[in-house]
PDB file of C-alpha atoms in Angstrom:
ATOM      1  CA  UNK A   1      23.918  19.404  -7.836  1.00  0.00           C
ATOM      2  CA  UNK A   2      23.684  19.668 -11.668  1.00  0.00           C
ATOM      3  CA  UNK A   3      24.188  16.238 -13.218  1.00  0.00           C
ATOM      4  CA  UNK A   4      24.661  14.420  -9.919  1.00  0.00           C
ATOM      5  CA  UNK A   5      22.178  12.779  -7.594  1.00  0.00           C
ATOM      6  CA  UNK A   6      22.116  13.886  -3.984  1.00  0.00           C
ATOM      7  CA  UNK A   7      20.257  12.400  -1.015  1.00  0.00           C
ATOM      8  CA  UNK A   8      16.918  13.782   0.132  1.00  0.00           C
ATOM      9  CA  UNK A   9      16.030  14.085   3.822  1.00  0.00           C
ATOM     10  CA  UNK A  10      14.147  10.964   4.820  1.00  0.00           C
ATOM     11  CA  UNK A  11      15.419   8.938   1.860  1.00  0.00           C
ATOM     12  CA  UNK A  12      15.285   9.117  -1.878  1.00  0.00           C
ATOM     13  CA  UNK A  13      17.391  11.178  -4.251  1.00  0.00           C
ATOM     14  CA  UNK A  14      17.289  14.390  -6.237  1.00  0.00           C
ATOM     15  CA  UNK A  15      19.053  15.632  -9.357  1.00  0.00           C
ATOM     16  CA  UNK A  16      18.870  18.863 -11.336  1.00  0.00           C
ATOM     17  CA  UNK A  17      18.159  18.236 -15.021  1.00  0.00           C
ATOM     18  CA  UNK A  18      17.929  20.776 -17.795  1.00  0.00           C
ATOM     19  CA  UNK A  19      15.438  20.540 -20.651  1.00  0.00           C
ATOM     20  CA  UNK A  20      17.892  18.806 -22.977  1.00  0.00           C
ATOM     21  CA  UNK A  21      18.831  16.194 -20.362  1.00  0.00           C
ATOM     22  CA  UNK A  22      15.164  15.508 -19.627  1.00  0.00           C
ATOM     23  CA  UNK A  23      14.510  15.042 -23.342  1.00  0.00           C
ATOM     24  CA  UNK A  24      17.505  12.713 -23.836  1.00  0.00           C
ATOM     25  CA  UNK A  25      16.703  10.416 -20.914  1.00  0.00           C
ATOM     26  CA  UNK A  26      13.028  10.273 -21.857  1.00  0.00           C
ATOM     27  CA  UNK A  27      13.829   9.475 -25.486  1.00  0.00           C
ATOM     28  CA  UNK A  28      16.234   6.709 -24.473  1.00  0.00           C
ATOM     29  CA  UNK A  29      13.688   5.228 -22.046  1.00  0.00           C
ATOM     30  CA  UNK A  30      11.014   5.219 -24.779  1.00  0.00           C
ATOM     31  CA  UNK A  31      13.429   3.466 -27.150  1.00  0.00           C
ATOM     32  CA  UNK A  32      14.191   0.909 -24.442  1.00  0.00           C
ATOM     33  CA  UNK A  33      10.458   0.266 -23.987  1.00  0.00           C
ATOM     34  CA  UNK A  34      10.059  -0.274 -27.726  1.00  0.00           C
ATOM     35  CA  UNK A  35      12.985  -2.683 -27.715  1.00  0.00           C
ATOM     36  CA  UNK A  36      11.680  -4.702 -24.756  1.00  0.00           C
ATOM     37  CA  UNK A  37       8.278  -4.959 -26.390  1.00  0.00           C
ATOM     38  CA  UNK A  38       4.675  -4.615 -25.246  1.00  0.00           C
ATOM     39  CA  UNK A  39       3.198  -6.162 -22.142  1.00  0.00           C
ATOM     40  CA  UNK A  40       0.473  -8.815 -22.040  1.00  0.00           C
ATOM     41  CA  UNK A  41      -2.323  -8.344 -24.550  1.00  0.00           C
ATOM     42  CA  UNK A  42      -5.491  -6.638 -23.354  1.00  0.00           C
ATOM     43  CA  UNK A  43      -7.502  -9.773 -24.054  1.00  0.00           C
ATOM     44  CA  UNK A  44      -5.202 -11.911 -21.907  1.00  0.00           C
ATOM     45  CA  UNK A  45      -6.990 -13.867 -19.152  1.00  0.00           C
ATOM     46  CA  UNK A  46      -7.319 -12.112 -15.813  1.00  0.00           C
ATOM     47  CA  UNK A  47      -6.316 -15.278 -13.950  1.00  0.00           C
ATOM     48  CA  UNK A  48      -3.125 -14.327 -12.049  1.00  0.00           C
ATOM     49  CA  UNK A  49      -2.278 -18.000 -11.521  1.00  0.00           C
ATOM     50  CA  UNK A  50      -2.390 -18.672 -15.263  1.00  0.00           C
ATOM     51  CA  UNK A  51      -0.257 -15.587 -15.870  1.00  0.00           C
ATOM     52  CA  UNK A  52       2.244 -16.760 -13.239  1.00  0.00           C
ATOM     53  CA  UNK A  53       2.770 -20.042 -15.073  1.00  0.00           C
ATOM     54  CA  UNK A  54       2.642 -18.640 -18.592  1.00  0.00           C
ATOM     55  CA  UNK A  55       5.668 -19.790 -20.536  1.00  0.00           C
ATOM     56  CA  UNK A  56       8.024 -17.363 -22.173  1.00  0.00           C
ATOM     57  CA  UNK A  57      10.538 -17.878 -24.963  1.00  0.00           C
ATOM     58  CA  UNK A  58      13.148 -20.604 -24.659  1.00  0.00           C
ATOM     59  CA  UNK A  59      15.638 -19.241 -27.206  1.00  0.00           C
ATOM     60  CA  UNK A  60      17.889 -16.203 -26.673  1.00  0.00           C
ATOM     61  CA  UNK A  61      16.747 -13.046 -28.491  1.00  0.00           C
ATOM     62  CA  UNK A  62      18.214 -12.423 -31.939  1.00  0.00           C
ATOM     63  CA  UNK A  63      18.947  -8.753 -31.199  1.00  0.00           C
ATOM     64  CA  UNK A  64      22.373  -8.398 -29.487  1.00  0.00           C
ATOM     65  CA  UNK A  65      21.015  -5.671 -27.184  1.00  0.00           C
ATOM     66  CA  UNK A  66      18.212  -7.930 -25.965  1.00  0.00           C
ATOM     67  CA  UNK A  67      20.722 -10.765 -25.526  1.00  0.00           C
ATOM     68  CA  UNK A  68      22.682  -8.400 -23.267  1.00  0.00           C
ATOM     69  CA  UNK A  69      19.554  -7.441 -21.317  1.00  0.00           C
ATOM     70  CA  UNK A  70      18.327 -11.054 -21.091  1.00  0.00           C
ATOM     71  CA  UNK A  71      21.482 -13.211 -21.076  1.00  0.00           C
ATOM     72  CA  UNK A  72      21.584 -16.980 -20.758  1.00  0.00           C
ATOM     73  CA  UNK A  73      21.474 -18.052 -17.134  1.00  0.00           C
ATOM     74  CA  UNK A  74      23.904 -20.939 -17.571  1.00  0.00           C
ATOM     75  CA  UNK A  75      27.317 -20.661 -19.177  1.00  0.00           C
ATOM     76  CA  UNK A  76      30.831 -21.859 -18.487  1.00  0.00           C
ATOM     77  CA  UNK A  77      32.773 -18.995 -16.834  1.00  0.00           C
ATOM     78  CA  UNK A  78      36.072 -20.820 -17.391  1.00  0.00           C
ATOM     79  CA  UNK A  79      35.897 -20.882 -21.165  1.00  0.00           C
ATOM     80  CA  UNK A  80      34.521 -23.002 -23.978  1.00  0.00           C
ATOM     81  CA  UNK A  81      32.674 -26.072 -22.676  1.00  0.00           C
ATOM     82  CA  UNK A  82      32.831 -29.482 -24.317  1.00  0.00           C
ATOM     83  CA  UNK A  83      30.012 -30.560 -26.666  1.00  0.00           C
ATOM     84  CA  UNK A  84      28.019 -32.449 -24.031  1.00  0.00           C
ATOM     85  CA  UNK A  85      28.440 -29.725 -21.419  1.00  0.00           C
ATOM     86  CA  UNK A  86      27.464 -27.060 -23.967  1.00  0.00           C
ATOM     87  CA  UNK A  87      24.309 -28.989 -24.833  1.00  0.00           C
ATOM     88  CA  UNK A  88      23.398 -29.330 -21.143  1.00  0.00           C
ATOM     89  CA  UNK A  89      23.982 -25.600 -20.591  1.00  0.00           C
ATOM     90  CA  UNK A  90      21.745 -24.731 -23.545  1.00  0.00           C
ATOM     91  CA  UNK A  91      18.988 -26.998 -22.210  1.00  0.00           C
ATOM     92  CA  UNK A  92      19.210 -25.510 -18.691  1.00  0.00           C
ATOM     93  CA  UNK A  93      19.302 -21.962 -20.071  1.00  0.00           C
ATOM     94  CA  UNK A  94      16.273 -22.615 -22.281  1.00  0.00           C
ATOM     95  CA  UNK A  95      14.300 -23.998 -19.341  1.00  0.00           C
ATOM     96  CA  UNK A  96      15.286 -21.107 -17.071  1.00  0.00           C
ATOM     97  CA  UNK A  97      14.473 -18.537 -19.769  1.00  0.00           C
ATOM     98  CA  UNK A  98      11.060 -20.103 -20.438  1.00  0.00           C
ATOM     99  CA  UNK A  99       9.928 -19.437 -16.864  1.00  0.00           C
ATOM    100  CA  UNK A 100      11.720 -16.175 -16.069  1.00  0.00           C
ATOM    101  CA  UNK A 101      12.024 -13.960 -19.152  1.00  0.00           C
ATOM    102  CA  UNK A 102       8.415 -12.738 -19.095  1.00  0.00           C
ATOM    103  CA  UNK A 103       8.858 -11.489 -15.518  1.00  0.00           C
ATOM    104  CA  UNK A 104      12.229  -9.934 -16.328  1.00  0.00           C
ATOM    105  CA  UNK A 105      10.737  -8.103 -19.295  1.00  0.00           C
ATOM    106  CA  UNK A 106       7.826  -6.875 -17.173  1.00  0.00           C
ATOM    107  CA  UNK A 107      10.217  -5.552 -14.523  1.00  0.00           C
ATOM    108  CA  UNK A 108      12.388  -3.733 -17.053  1.00  0.00           C
ATOM    109  CA  UNK A 109       9.262  -2.352 -18.734  1.00  0.00           C
ATOM    110  CA  UNK A 110       7.938  -1.057 -15.386  1.00  0.00           C
ATOM    111  CA  UNK A 111      11.268   0.611 -14.592  1.00  0.00           C
ATOM    112  CA  UNK A 112      11.435   2.363 -17.963  1.00  0.00           C
ATOM    113  CA  UNK A 113       7.825   3.508 -17.583  1.00  0.00           C
ATOM    114  CA  UNK A 114       8.605   4.880 -14.106  1.00  0.00           C
ATOM    115  CA  UNK A 115      11.416   6.970 -15.610  1.00  0.00           C
ATOM    116  CA  UNK A 116       9.153   8.288 -18.373  1.00  0.00           C
ATOM    117  CA  UNK A 117       6.338   9.145 -15.970  1.00  0.00           C
ATOM    118  CA  UNK A 118       8.592  10.961 -13.512  1.00  0.00           C
ATOM    119  CA  UNK A 119      10.165  12.947 -16.342  1.00  0.00           C
ATOM    120  CA  UNK A 120       6.746  13.790 -17.786  1.00  0.00           C
ATOM    121  CA  UNK A 121       5.681  15.082 -14.383  1.00  0.00           C
ATOM    122  CA  UNK A 122       8.905  17.043 -14.099  1.00  0.00           C
ATOM    123  CA  UNK A 123       8.588  18.548 -17.576  1.00  0.00           C
ATOM    124  CA  UNK A 124       5.079  19.827 -16.881  1.00  0.00           C
ATOM    125  CA  UNK A 125       6.299  21.526 -13.691  1.00  0.00           C
ATOM    126  CA  UNK A 126       9.665  22.668 -15.042  1.00  0.00           C
ATOM    127  CA  UNK A 127      10.459  26.303 -15.521  1.00  0.00           C
ATOM    128  CA  UNK A 128      12.774  27.745 -18.110  1.00  0.00           C
ATOM    129  CA  UNK A 129      15.981  25.706 -18.200  1.00  0.00           C
ATOM    130  CA  UNK A 130      14.865  22.594 -16.317  1.00  0.00           C
ATOM    131  CA  UNK A 131      13.949  21.486 -12.823  1.00  0.00           C
ATOM    132  CA  UNK A 132      14.984  19.325  -9.888  1.00  0.00           C
ATOM    133  CA  UNK A 133      13.802  15.724 -10.091  1.00  0.00           C
ATOM    134  CA  UNK A 134      12.952  14.302  -6.661  1.00  0.00           C
ATOM    135  CA  UNK A 135      12.611  10.539  -6.301  1.00  0.00           C
ATOM    136  CA  UNK A 136      11.262   8.452  -3.441  1.00  0.00           C
ATOM    137  CA  UNK A 137      13.444   5.503  -2.359  1.00  0.00           C
ATOM    138  CA  UNK A 138      11.311   3.121  -4.463  1.00  0.00           C
ATOM    139  CA  UNK A 139      11.457   5.409  -7.508  1.00  0.00           C
ATOM    140  CA  UNK A 140      15.218   5.781  -7.064  1.00  0.00           C
ATOM    141  CA  UNK A 141      15.600   1.994  -7.227  1.00  0.00           C
ATOM    142  CA  UNK A 142      13.552   1.890 -10.447  1.00  0.00           C
ATOM    143  CA  UNK A 143      15.693   4.661 -11.908  1.00  0.00           C
ATOM    144  CA  UNK A 144      18.854   2.801 -10.944  1.00  0.00           C
ATOM    145  CA  UNK A 145      17.664  -0.345 -12.713  1.00  0.00           C
ATOM    146  CA  UNK A 146      16.540   1.607 -15.784  1.00  0.00           C
ATOM    147  CA  UNK A 147      19.845   3.516 -16.003  1.00  0.00           C
ATOM    148  CA  UNK A 148      21.669   0.192 -15.860  1.00  0.00           C
ATOM    149  CA  UNK A 149      19.501  -1.206 -18.670  1.00  0.00           C
ATOM    150  CA  UNK A 150      20.059   1.917 -20.788  1.00  0.00           C
ATOM    151  CA  UNK A 151      23.823   1.649 -20.358  1.00  0.00           C
ATOM    152  CA  UNK A 152      23.761  -2.069 -21.193  1.00  0.00           C
ATOM    153  CA  UNK A 153      21.760  -1.325 -24.337  1.00  0.00           C
ATOM    154  CA  UNK A 154      24.040   1.503 -25.481  1.00  0.00           C
ATOM    155  CA  UNK A 155      27.156  -0.452 -24.509  1.00  0.00           C
ATOM    156  CA  UNK A 156      25.966  -3.354 -26.624  1.00  0.00           C
ATOM    157  CA  UNK A 157      25.434  -1.095 -29.632  1.00  0.00           C
ATOM    158  CA  UNK A 158      28.942   0.315 -29.081  1.00  0.00           C
ATOM    159  CA  UNK A 159      30.287  -3.262 -28.700  1.00  0.00           C
ATOM    160  CA  UNK A 160      31.738  -2.547 -25.261  1.00  0.00           C
ATOM    161  CA  UNK A 161      32.732  -5.788 -23.556  1.00  0.00           C
ATOM    162  CA  UNK A 162      35.260  -4.708 -20.913  1.00  0.00           C
ATOM    163  CA  UNK A 163      36.911  -1.721 -19.203  1.00  0.00           C
ATOM    164  CA  UNK A 164      39.529  -1.401 -21.941  1.00  0.00           C
ATOM    165  CA  UNK A 165      36.750  -0.683 -24.425  1.00  0.00           C
ATOM    166  CA  UNK A 166      35.441   2.057 -22.144  1.00  0.00           C
ATOM    167  CA  UNK A 167      38.890   3.669 -21.978  1.00  0.00           C
ATOM    168  CA  UNK A 168      38.975   3.838 -25.775  1.00  0.00           C
ATOM    169  CA  UNK A 169      35.712   5.775 -25.798  1.00  0.00           C
ATOM    170  CA  UNK A 170      37.351   8.746 -24.120  1.00  0.00           C
ATOM    171  CA  UNK A 171      39.799   9.015 -27.000  1.00  0.00           C
ATOM    172  CA  UNK A 172      37.289   8.956 -29.865  1.00  0.00           C
ATOM    173  CA  UNK A 173      37.667  11.953 -32.186  1.00  0.00           C
ATOM    174  CA  UNK A 174      34.766  14.387 -32.310  1.00  0.00           C
ATOM    175  CA  UNK A 175      33.990  13.493 -35.930  1.00  0.00           C
ATOM    176  CA  UNK A 176      33.424   9.818 -35.066  1.00  0.00           C
ATOM    177  CA  UNK A 177      29.728   9.042 -35.721  1.00  0.00           C
ATOM    178  CA  UNK A 178      29.578   7.096 -32.452  1.00  0.00           C
ATOM    179  CA  UNK A 179      30.516  10.156 -30.408  1.00  0.00           C
ATOM    180  CA  UNK A 180      26.939  11.222 -29.419  1.00  0.00           C
ATOM    181  CA  UNK A 181      26.130   7.681 -28.294  1.00  0.00           C
ATOM    182  CA  UNK A 182      29.422   7.532 -26.383  1.00  0.00           C
ATOM    183  CA  UNK A 183      28.681  10.825 -24.644  1.00  0.00           C
ATOM    184  CA  UNK A 184      25.252   9.530 -23.600  1.00  0.00           C
ATOM    185  CA  UNK A 185      26.813   6.279 -22.348  1.00  0.00           C
ATOM    186  CA  UNK A 186      29.396   8.086 -20.222  1.00  0.00           C
ATOM    187  CA  UNK A 187      26.890  10.643 -18.919  1.00  0.00           C
ATOM    188  CA  UNK A 188      24.407   7.941 -17.890  1.00  0.00           C
ATOM    189  CA  UNK A 189      27.288   6.155 -16.160  1.00  0.00           C
ATOM    190  CA  UNK A 190      27.971   9.273 -14.099  1.00  0.00           C
ATOM    191  CA  UNK A 191      24.313   9.556 -13.153  1.00  0.00           C
ATOM    192  CA  UNK A 192      24.228   5.886 -12.200  1.00  0.00           C
ATOM    193  CA  UNK A 193      27.355   6.164 -10.033  1.00  0.00           C
ATOM    194  CA  UNK A 194      26.058   9.173  -8.115  1.00  0.00           C
ATOM    195  CA  UNK A 195      22.663   7.518  -7.631  1.00  0.00           C
ATOM    196  CA  UNK A 196      24.332   4.396  -6.223  1.00  0.00           C
ATOM    197  CA  UNK A 197      26.452   6.534  -3.900  1.00  0.00           C
ATOM    198  CA  UNK A 198      23.352   8.451  -2.794  1.00  0.00           C
ATOM    199  CA  UNK A 199      21.385   5.297  -2.031  1.00  0.00           C
ATOM    200  CA  UNK A 200      24.285   3.890  -0.012  1.00  0.00           C
ATOM    201  CA  UNK A 201      24.545   6.959   2.260  1.00  0.00           C
TER     202      UNK A 201
END
């Protein structure tokens, strides 16, 4: 089971992680949290209706990683749109973003926090060399979403846009400064694949 998720009786998933793997995933999840940003301020009103209709940003984030995590909702899949169509797409995307990005950020924040909390609980119970992480079905879904976000973030930093880029990663020389990030990207991809397979069984 090392490095691969396996199903648990009654649902959920389990994976054996060593101390280094626990530390890497936790560190990446913390960095993702910092990138996504804090939640609502403590002095925010407690009115859930007001929070539901609170407006978010209308412009795409400046950071390319955040643009990957929170892409525009409207774009022309066939290629470059004409000027009028492009303007309409920008207006629709801005409107959609204004009313959805806050919720998307909250969901991604919750998923990253779930990963950190489960790893913190695992680390406190782990013996020498690591432990077996056991996730409920709901926790497994949060992990799946967080692993996807981590890979999107790392892939954006590595400027991966398609499968051909991924193939090139396998051929990077060991002295390439991107190599550690590439290894993390590929390893997280393996974890994600086995978790998907486990949840589909």
